[in-house]
């Protein structure tokens, strides 16, 4: 059982990453900030948010002791913060000043790794805060990394689809083409798995990618034998690119988040699905298990972070695996509606909706009049906001039941467009998604070639076609 117990909705833009220490949760966002929360009551710490990056923050991580927090950004830097008072301790400039996509401390906190969009990977000496070693992946951006449990080796994943194993001298030891359309994330379990063939201890590694897959591997790290990577199995639960994956601390579960807006929790021994969670309303970009408590955090482009309480009872033979994603909106309970309200930044209305026993069926039947006369929501702006979110929910139900024509989907968000615009590359995009895209880069999302102009022209013909299609689905 996975129960949604809290929703954090403080970021003003997409949540890119979340990370736990033993006592805190850190989140980072396109809004250029890092926020830090106490695990005792999920309140934000007094020094939060941390500000200093000049562009989007892509990743954050705690040192093993939890005393230092690292963050990395499009601004080409990795920053170190004191997790006790929020002081910025250092700013590490990536060679070439390329946008830094991922950062990670080694298990003994000897090194901090930073990987960038130009393929550069740097090991920083945590004591001296000096560059220790640097290298480059072949082709593509470096978007993922994970250390071996002993810290002597690390794995990187690139947008070209490669997994590369390195030693701490920055020597490339092994390379594997893992995901055809690019790796998005990887993680290594700290618990060894015995291999009956030769008696060596392997560790489980997970990787996920743009090919909609999660792959499990067995990886051997041995100073005297080198490294070995063996494919174990593929987990096929998602219907769209998988953006994040992470092991539980005991290695018995793995969680993933996807463009399909779902979070899936698997058990790793057989690869069976334990839970499918579908409360996020946009892409799930990050997920993490807490190290010393049965908590799971998931973050999304819907600007929220959900905190889940896990029932760690292992399912027995014959148990029915729950699948929350199969609950239709009209069958939602009052608690499901409350969770949805929190995800839509409408948490102030939870008490009002519960007092009026609003379940899924009642939610879909709400009108401007019922919001004003029955629920007594006096503010016109608030009523309009609630109605807009309900209409978006109805559109989501349509898109789930009937496949949406591909030309009606934004190439960036893969969601039905409501305000399509034409960019100078000739392709149509959702206006908000394209404006966010060109605020950080001047290349085409489709061709990766430079855009000669940032002008966006309304595509009225496409908007009319989408409207006509929606009308046919609602009859």
Coordinates of C-alpha atoms in Angstrom, one line a residue:
X1 CA 0.0 0.0 0.0
X2 CA 1.3 3.5 -0.9
X3 CA -0.7 6.4 0.7
X4 CA -0.4 10.0 -0.3
X5 CA 0.2 11.8 3.0
X6 CA 1.4 15.3 2.0
X7 CA 1.8 17.5 -1.1
X8 CA 4.5 20.3 -1.3
X9 CA 3.4 23.0 -3.8
X10 CA 5.9 25.8 -3.1
X11 CA 7.8 25.8 -6.4
X12 CA 6.6 28.1 -9.1
X13 CA 7.8 26.0 -12.0
X14 CA 8.6 22.4 -12.9
X15 CA 10.2 20.3 -10.1
X16 CA 13.3 18.7 -11.6
X17 CA 14.7 16.6 -8.7
X18 CA 14.2 15.6 -5.1
X19 CA 16.7 14.1 -2.6
X20 CA 16.5 12.8 1.0
X21 CA 18.9 13.0 3.9
X22 CA 18.2 11.2 7.2
X23 CA 16.2 14.3 8.4
X24 CA 15.5 16.5 5.4
X25 CA 14.0 16.5 1.8
X26 CA 15.5 18.8 -0.8
X27 CA 13.7 19.7 -4.0
X28 CA 14.9 21.9 -7.0
X29 CA 13.1 23.5 -9.9
X30 CA 13.1 25.4 -13.1
X31 CA 12.3 28.4 -10.9
X32 CA 16.1 28.6 -10.0
X33 CA 15.6 27.6 -6.4
X34 CA 16.3 24.7 -4.0
X35 CA 13.8 24.2 -1.2
X36 CA 14.5 22.1 2.0
X37 CA 11.9 20.6 4.3
X38 CA 12.0 18.8 7.6
X39 CA 10.9 15.2 7.5
X40 CA 9.3 15.5 11.0
X41 CA 6.4 17.6 9.8
X42 CA 7.2 18.5 6.1
X43 CA 7.6 22.2 7.0
X44 CA 10.1 24.3 5.0
X45 CA 13.3 25.1 6.9
X46 CA 13.8 28.8 7.9
X47 CA 16.7 29.3 5.5
X48 CA 14.7 27.9 2.5
X49 CA 14.5 28.6 -0.4
X50 CA 18.1 28.6 -1.4
X51 CA 18.8 31.2 -4.1
X52 CA 22.0 31.8 -6.1
X53 CA 21.7 30.0 -9.3
X54 CA 20.8 32.2 -12.2
X55 CA 19.0 29.6 -14.3
X56 CA 17.1 26.4 -13.8
X57 CA 18.4 23.9 -11.1
X58 CA 18.5 20.4 -12.6
X59 CA 19.7 18.2 -9.7
X60 CA 20.4 18.3 -6.0
X61 CA 21.9 15.7 -3.6
X62 CA 23.0 15.5 0.1
X63 CA 26.4 14.3 1.2
X64 CA 26.4 11.0 3.1
X65 CA 26.4 12.8 6.4
X66 CA 23.6 15.1 5.3
X67 CA 25.6 18.2 6.3
X68 CA 26.2 19.4 2.8
X69 CA 23.8 19.9 0.0
X70 CA 24.9 20.1 -3.7
X71 CA 22.9 21.6 -6.5
X72 CA 23.7 22.1 -10.2
X73 CA 22.2 24.3 -12.9
X74 CA 22.0 25.5 -16.4
X75 CA 24.2 28.4 -15.3
X76 CA 27.2 26.0 -15.6
X77 CA 27.9 25.7 -11.9
X78 CA 27.6 23.2 -9.1
X79 CA 26.9 24.9 -5.7
X80 CA 27.6 23.5 -2.2
X81 CA 25.4 24.6 0.7
X82 CA 25.5 24.0 4.4
X83 CA 22.4 22.0 5.1
X84 CA 22.3 23.2 8.7
X85 CA 21.9 27.0 8.0
X86 CA 21.7 27.4 4.2
X87 CA 25.1 29.1 3.8
X88 CA 26.6 28.8 0.3
X89 CA 30.0 27.1 0.8
X90 CA 31.3 27.1 -2.7
X91 CA 30.5 27.5 -6.4
X92 CA 32.3 25.1 -8.7
X93 CA 32.5 26.2 -12.4
X94 CA 32.1 23.4 -14.9
X95 CA 34.9 23.4 -17.5
X96 CA 33.5 25.0 -20.6
X97 CA 30.6 26.5 -18.5
X98 CA 28.2 24.0 -20.0
X99 CA 24.8 23.5 -18.3
X100 CA 25.3 20.9 -15.5
X101 CA 22.6 18.3 -15.6
X102 CA 23.5 15.9 -12.7
X103 CA 25.6 15.9 -9.5
X104 CA 26.3 13.2 -7.0
X105 CA 28.5 12.6 -3.9
X106 CA 30.6 9.5 -3.6
X107 CA 29.6 7.2 -0.7
X108 CA 32.6 8.3 1.4
X109 CA 32.1 11.9 0.4
X110 CA 35.6 11.9 -1.1
X111 CA 34.4 13.2 -4.4
X112 CA 31.5 15.2 -5.9
X113 CA 30.7 14.3 -9.5
X114 CA 29.2 16.8 -11.9
X115 CA 28.1 16.0 -15.4
X116 CA 27.1 18.5 -18.1
X117 CA 25.3 18.9 -21.4
X118 CA 28.5 19.0 -23.4
X119 CA 29.4 15.5 -22.2
X120 CA 32.0 16.6 -19.7
X121 CA 32.2 14.8 -16.4
X122 CA 34.2 16.2 -13.4
X123 CA 35.3 14.7 -10.1
X124 CA 35.8 17.4 -7.5
X125 CA 37.8 16.8 -4.4
X126 CA 35.3 17.6 -1.6
X127 CA 38.0 18.5 1.0
X128 CA 39.9 21.0 -1.2
X129 CA 37.0 21.9 -3.5
X130 CA 39.4 21.6 -6.4
X131 CA 39.0 19.7 -9.7
X132 CA 40.5 16.2 -9.3
X133 CA 39.9 14.6 -12.6
X134 CA 37.8 15.3 -15.7
X135 CA 36.7 13.4 -18.8
X136 CA 34.1 13.3 -21.6
X137 CA 31.5 10.8 -22.8
X138 CA 31.4 10.1 -26.5
X139 CA 28.5 12.0 -28.1
X140 CA 25.5 13.3 -26.3
X141 CA 24.9 15.0 -23.0
X142 CA 25.8 13.5 -19.6
X143 CA 22.4 13.2 -17.9
X144 CA 22.8 10.5 -15.2
X145 CA 25.4 9.1 -12.8
X146 CA 25.6 6.7 -9.9
X147 CA 28.6 5.6 -7.7
X148 CA 29.5 2.0 -6.7
X149 CA 28.9 1.3 -3.0
X150 CA 32.7 1.5 -2.3
X151 CA 33.1 4.7 -4.2
X152 CA 35.9 3.4 -6.4
X153 CA 33.8 3.3 -9.5
X154 CA 30.9 5.2 -11.0
X155 CA 28.5 4.8 -13.9
X156 CA 27.4 7.6 -16.2
X157 CA 24.4 7.7 -18.6
X158 CA 24.2 9.8 -21.7
X159 CA 21.5 11.2 -24.1
X160 CA 23.1 9.0 -26.8
X161 CA 22.0 5.9 -24.9
X162 CA 25.3 4.7 -23.5
X163 CA 26.1 3.5 -20.0
X164 CA 29.8 4.0 -19.2
X165 CA 31.7 2.6 -16.2
X166 CA 34.7 4.6 -14.9
X167 CA 37.1 4.2 -12.1
X168 CA 38.1 7.0 -9.7
X169 CA 41.1 7.8 -11.9
X170 CA 38.6 8.8 -14.7
X171 CA 39.6 5.8 -16.8
X172 CA 36.8 4.4 -19.0
X173 CA 36.5 0.7 -18.2
X174 CA 33.3 -0.4 -20.0
X175 CA 30.7 1.0 -22.3
X176 CA 27.2 -0.4 -23.2
X177 CA 24.6 0.8 -25.6
X178 CA 21.7 0.5 -23.1
X179 CA 18.7 2.6 -24.4
X180 CA 18.2 3.3 -28.1
X181 CA 16.8 6.8 -27.6
X182 CA 18.9 8.0 -24.7
X183 CA 19.4 7.2 -21.0
X184 CA 17.6 9.5 -18.6
X185 CA 18.5 8.2 -15.2
X186 CA 20.4 5.3 -13.4
X187 CA 20.9 4.1 -9.9
X188 CA 22.9 1.4 -8.1
X189 CA 21.6 -0.5 -5.1
X190 CA 24.0 -0.6 -2.1
X191 CA 23.0 -4.2 -1.3
X192 CA 25.0 -7.0 -3.0
X193 CA 23.5 -9.9 -4.8
X194 CA 25.4 -13.2 -4.8
X195 CA 26.1 -14.8 -8.1
X196 CA 26.0 -18.6 -7.9
X197 CA 28.2 -19.1 -11.0
X198 CA 31.4 -17.7 -9.6
X199 CA 30.7 -16.7 -6.0
X200 CA 31.3 -13.0 -6.6
X201 CA 29.1 -10.3 -5.2
X202 CA 27.3 -8.3 -7.9
X203 CA 25.2 -5.2 -7.3
X204 CA 21.9 -4.4 -9.0
X205 CA 21.8 -1.4 -11.3
X206 CA 18.8 0.2 -12.9
X207 CA 18.7 2.4 -16.0
X208 CA 15.8 4.1 -17.7
X209 CA 15.4 5.9 -20.9
X210 CA 13.4 7.6 -23.7
X211 CA 12.5 4.1 -25.1
X212 CA 9.9 3.7 -22.3
X213 CA 11.9 1.0 -20.6
X214 CA 13.6 0.3 -17.2
X215 CA 16.4 -2.2 -17.4
X216 CA 17.9 -4.0 -14.5
X217 CA 21.5 -5.1 -14.6
X218 CA 24.0 -7.0 -12.5
X219 CA 27.3 -5.2 -12.1
X220 CA 30.6 -6.4 -10.7
X221 CA 33.1 -3.9 -9.3
X222 CA 36.4 -5.6 -8.5
X223 CA 39.8 -3.8 -8.3
X224 CA 41.6 -6.9 -9.4
X225 CA 39.1 -8.2 -12.0
X226 CA 37.9 -4.9 -13.4
X227 CA 34.2 -4.5 -14.0
X228 CA 31.5 -6.6 -15.6
X229 CA 27.9 -5.7 -16.6
X230 CA 25.3 -8.3 -17.1
X231 CA 21.7 -7.6 -18.4
X232 CA 19.1 -9.0 -16.0
X233 CA 15.6 -8.0 -17.3
X234 CA 13.4 -5.2 -18.6
X235 CA 10.5 -3.7 -16.7
X236 CA 7.8 -2.7 -19.2
X237 CA 5.2 -0.8 -17.2
X238 CA 5.2 2.7 -18.7
X239 CA 3.7 3.8 -22.0
X240 CA 6.0 6.8 -22.5
X241 CA 9.7 7.8 -21.8
X242 CA 10.8 7.0 -18.2
X243 CA 12.5 10.0 -16.7
X244 CA 13.6 8.7 -13.2
X245 CA 14.3 5.5 -11.3
X246 CA 15.6 4.8 -7.8
X247 CA 16.2 1.8 -5.5
X248 CA 14.9 1.6 -2.0
X249 CA 17.6 1.4 0.6
X250 CA 17.3 -2.4 1.0
X251 CA 17.3 -2.9 -2.7
X252 CA 14.0 -4.8 -2.7
X253 CA 12.0 -2.2 -4.5
X254 CA 12.6 0.2 -7.4
X255 CA 10.4 3.2 -8.3
X256 CA 10.1 5.0 -11.6
X257 CA 8.5 8.1 -13.0
X258 CA 7.4 8.8 -16.5
X259 CA 6.1 11.1 -19.2
X260 CA 2.9 9.1 -18.9
X261 CA 2.4 10.9 -15.5
X262 CA 2.5 7.7 -13.6
X263 CA 4.8 6.4 -10.8
X264 CA 5.4 2.7 -10.7
X265 CA 6.9 0.7 -7.8
X266 CA 8.3 -2.7 -8.6
X267 CA 9.8 -5.4 -6.5
X268 CA 13.2 -6.2 -7.8
X269 CA 13.5 -10.0 -7.4
X270 CA 10.9 -10.9 -10.0
X271 CA 10.1 -7.5 -11.5
X272 CA 6.5 -7.5 -10.5
X273 CA 4.5 -4.3 -10.2
X274 CA 3.5 -3.5 -6.6
X275 CA 1.8 -0.1 -7.1
X276 CA 1.0 2.3 -9.8
X277 CA 0.4 5.9 -8.6
X278 CA -1.3 8.4 -10.9
X279 CA -1.9 11.5 -8.8
X280 CA 0.5 13.8 -10.8
X281 CA -1.1 15.7 -13.6
X282 CA 2.0 16.2 -15.7
X283 CA 5.3 14.4 -16.4
X284 CA 6.9 12.8 -13.3
X285 CA 10.5 13.9 -13.4
X286 CA 12.0 12.6 -10.2
X287 CA 11.4 10.0 -7.4
X288 CA 13.4 9.0 -4.3
X289 CA 13.0 6.7 -1.3
X290 CA 13.9 8.0 2.1
X291 CA 16.9 6.3 3.7
X292 CA 15.6 5.5 7.2
X293 CA 11.8 5.8 7.0
X294 CA 9.0 4.3 4.8
X295 CA 8.6 7.4 2.7
X296 CA 8.7 8.0 -1.0
X297 CA 8.9 11.5 -2.7
X298 CA 7.8 12.1 -6.3
X299 CA 8.2 15.4 -8.2
X300 CA 6.6 16.6 -11.4
X301 CA 6.2 19.2 -14.0
X302 CA 2.9 20.0 -12.3
X303 CA 5.1 21.9 -9.8
X304 CA 4.3 19.6 -6.9
X305 CA 6.2 17.0 -4.8
X306 CA 4.0 14.2 -3.4
X307 CA 5.1 12.4 -0.2
X308 CA 3.9 8.8 0.1
X309 CA 3.8 6.5 3.1
X310 CA 4.7 3.0 2.2
X311 CA 3.4 -0.2 3.8
X312 CA 6.5 -2.3 3.7
X313 CA 4.6 -5.6 4.2
X314 CA 5.8 -7.8 1.3
X315 CA 2.9 -9.1 -0.9
X316 CA 2.1 -12.7 -0.4
X317 CA 1.3 -15.2 -3.1
X318 CA -2.3 -14.6 -4.3
X319 CA -2.4 -11.0 -3.2
X320 CA -4.0 -8.6 -5.6
X321 CA -1.5 -6.0 -6.7
X322 CA -3.2 -2.6 -6.4
X323 CA -3.2 -0.3 -9.4
X324 CA -4.4 3.2 -8.5
X325 CA -4.2 4.4 -12.1
X326 CA -7.2 2.2 -13.0
X327 CA -9.6 4.1 -10.8
X328 CA -11.8 6.2 -13.1
X329 CA -12.4 9.8 -12.1
X330 CA -16.1 9.2 -11.6
X331 CA -15.2 6.4 -9.1
X332 CA -12.8 8.7 -7.1
X333 CA -13.4 8.8 -3.3
X334 CA -13.5 12.0 -1.4
X335 CA -9.8 11.4 -0.4
X336 CA -8.9 11.0 -4.1
X337 CA -10.6 14.4 -4.8
X338 CA -8.6 15.9 -1.9
X339 CA -5.3 14.6 -3.4
X340 CA -6.3 16.0 -6.8
X341 CA -7.1 19.4 -5.3
X342 CA -3.6 19.5 -3.6
X343 CA -1.9 18.6 -6.9
X344 CA -3.8 21.5 -8.6
X345 CA -2.7 24.1 -6.1
X346 CA -6.2 24.2 -4.7
X347 CA -5.5 22.8 -1.3
X348 CA -7.4 25.6 0.4
X349 CA -10.6 24.0 -0.8
X350 CA -10.0 20.5 0.6
X351 CA -12.0 21.2 3.8
X352 CA -14.9 22.7 1.8
X353 CA -15.1 19.8 -0.6
X354 CA -15.0 17.2 2.2
X355 CA -17.7 19.1 4.1
X356 CA -19.9 18.8 1.0
X357 CA -19.0 15.2 0.4
X358 CA -17.6 15.9 -3.1
X359 CA -16.4 12.6 -4.7
X360 CA -15.4 12.0 -8.3
X361 CA -18.9 11.9 -9.8
X362 CA -19.9 15.1 -7.9
X363 CA -16.6 16.8 -9.0
X364 CA -17.3 16.2 -12.7
X365 CA -20.8 17.6 -12.3
X366 CA -19.8 20.9 -10.7
X367 CA -20.8 24.1 -12.5
X368 CA -20.3 27.8 -12.1
X369 CA -23.7 28.0 -10.4
X370 CA -23.1 25.1 -7.9
X371 CA -19.7 26.5 -6.9
X372 CA -21.3 29.8 -6.1
X373 CA -24.6 28.8 -4.7
X374 CA -24.0 25.4 -3.0
X375 CA -20.2 25.5 -2.1
X376 CA -20.4 29.2 -1.5
X377 CA -17.1 30.1 -3.2
X378 CA -17.6 33.9 -3.4
X379 CA -14.5 34.8 -5.4
X380 CA -15.1 34.8 -9.2
X381 CA -11.4 34.2 -9.8
X382 CA -11.3 31.2 -7.5
X383 CA -14.5 29.7 -9.1
X384 CA -12.9 30.2 -12.6
X385 CA -9.7 28.5 -11.5
X386 CA -11.6 25.5 -10.1
X387 CA -13.7 25.2 -13.2
X388 CA -10.6 25.4 -15.5
X389 CA -9.0 22.6 -13.6
X390 CA -12.2 20.5 -13.8
X391 CA -12.3 21.1 -17.6
X392 CA -8.7 20.0 -17.9
X393 CA -9.6 16.9 -16.0
X394 CA -12.5 16.2 -18.4
X395 CA -10.1 16.7 -21.4
X396 CA -7.6 14.2 -19.8
X397 CA -10.4 11.6 -19.5
X398 CA -11.2 12.1 -23.2
X399 CA -7.5 11.7 -24.1
X400 CA -7.2 8.5 -22.1
X401 CA -10.3 6.9 -23.6
X402 CA -9.7 7.9 -27.2
X403 CA -6.2 8.2 -28.7
X404 CA -5.5 11.8 -29.5
X405 CA -4.2 12.4 -33.1
X406 CA -0.5 12.9 -32.9
X407 CA -0.6 16.2 -34.7
X408 CA -2.7 17.6 -31.8
X409 CA 0.0 16.8 -29.3
X410 CA 2.8 19.2 -28.4
X411 CA 6.2 17.7 -29.3
X412 CA 7.6 19.0 -26.0
X413 CA 5.0 18.0 -23.5
X414 CA 3.2 15.2 -25.6
X415 CA -0.1 16.7 -24.3
X416 CA -3.1 18.0 -26.2
X417 CA -2.4 21.6 -27.2
X418 CA -4.8 24.4 -26.2
X419 CA -2.8 27.3 -27.6
X420 CA -0.7 26.0 -30.5
X421 CA 1.9 28.3 -32.0
X422 CA 4.3 27.8 -35.0
X423 CA 8.0 28.3 -34.4
X424 CA 10.5 29.3 -37.0
X425 CA 11.5 25.7 -37.4
X426 CA 8.1 25.1 -39.0
X427 CA 6.7 22.9 -36.2
X428 CA 3.8 23.6 -33.9
X429 CA 4.1 23.6 -30.1
X430 CA 2.0 24.5 -27.0
X431 CA 2.8 28.2 -26.4
X432 CA 3.7 27.9 -22.7
X433 CA 6.0 24.9 -23.4
X434 CA 7.8 26.6 -26.2
X435 CA 8.2 29.8 -24.3
X436 CA 9.8 27.9 -21.5
X437 CA 12.0 26.0 -23.9
X438 CA 13.4 29.2 -25.7
X439 CA 13.9 30.9 -22.4
X440 CA 16.9 28.6 -21.8
X441 CA 18.0 27.7 -25.3
X442 CA 17.8 28.9 -28.9
X443 CA 17.6 25.5 -30.7
X444 CA 14.6 23.6 -32.2
X445 CA 13.1 20.9 -29.9
X446 CA 12.6 18.8 -33.0
X447 CA 15.8 19.3 -35.1
X448 CA 18.2 20.6 -32.4
X449 CA 19.3 23.2 -35.0
X450 CA 19.5 26.9 -34.1
X451 CA 16.3 28.9 -34.3
X452 CA 16.9 31.9 -36.6
X453 CA 14.1 33.8 -34.7
X454 CA 12.3 33.4 -31.4
X455 CA 9.0 34.6 -32.9
X456 CA 6.0 32.4 -32.2
X457 CA 2.9 32.7 -34.5
X458 CA -0.5 31.5 -33.4
X459 CA -1.6 28.4 -35.3
X460 CA -5.4 29.2 -35.5
X461 CA -6.1 26.5 -38.1
X462 CA -4.7 23.8 -35.8
X463 CA -6.5 25.3 -32.8
X464 CA -9.8 25.1 -34.7
X465 CA -9.1 21.5 -35.7
X466 CA -8.5 20.5 -32.1
X467 CA -11.7 22.3 -31.0
X468 CA -13.7 20.4 -33.6
X469 CA -12.2 17.1 -32.5
X470 CA -12.9 17.8 -28.9
X471 CA -16.6 18.5 -29.7
X472 CA -16.9 15.2 -31.5
X473 CA -15.5 13.3 -28.4
X474 CA -18.0 15.0 -26.1
X475 CA -21.1 14.0 -28.0

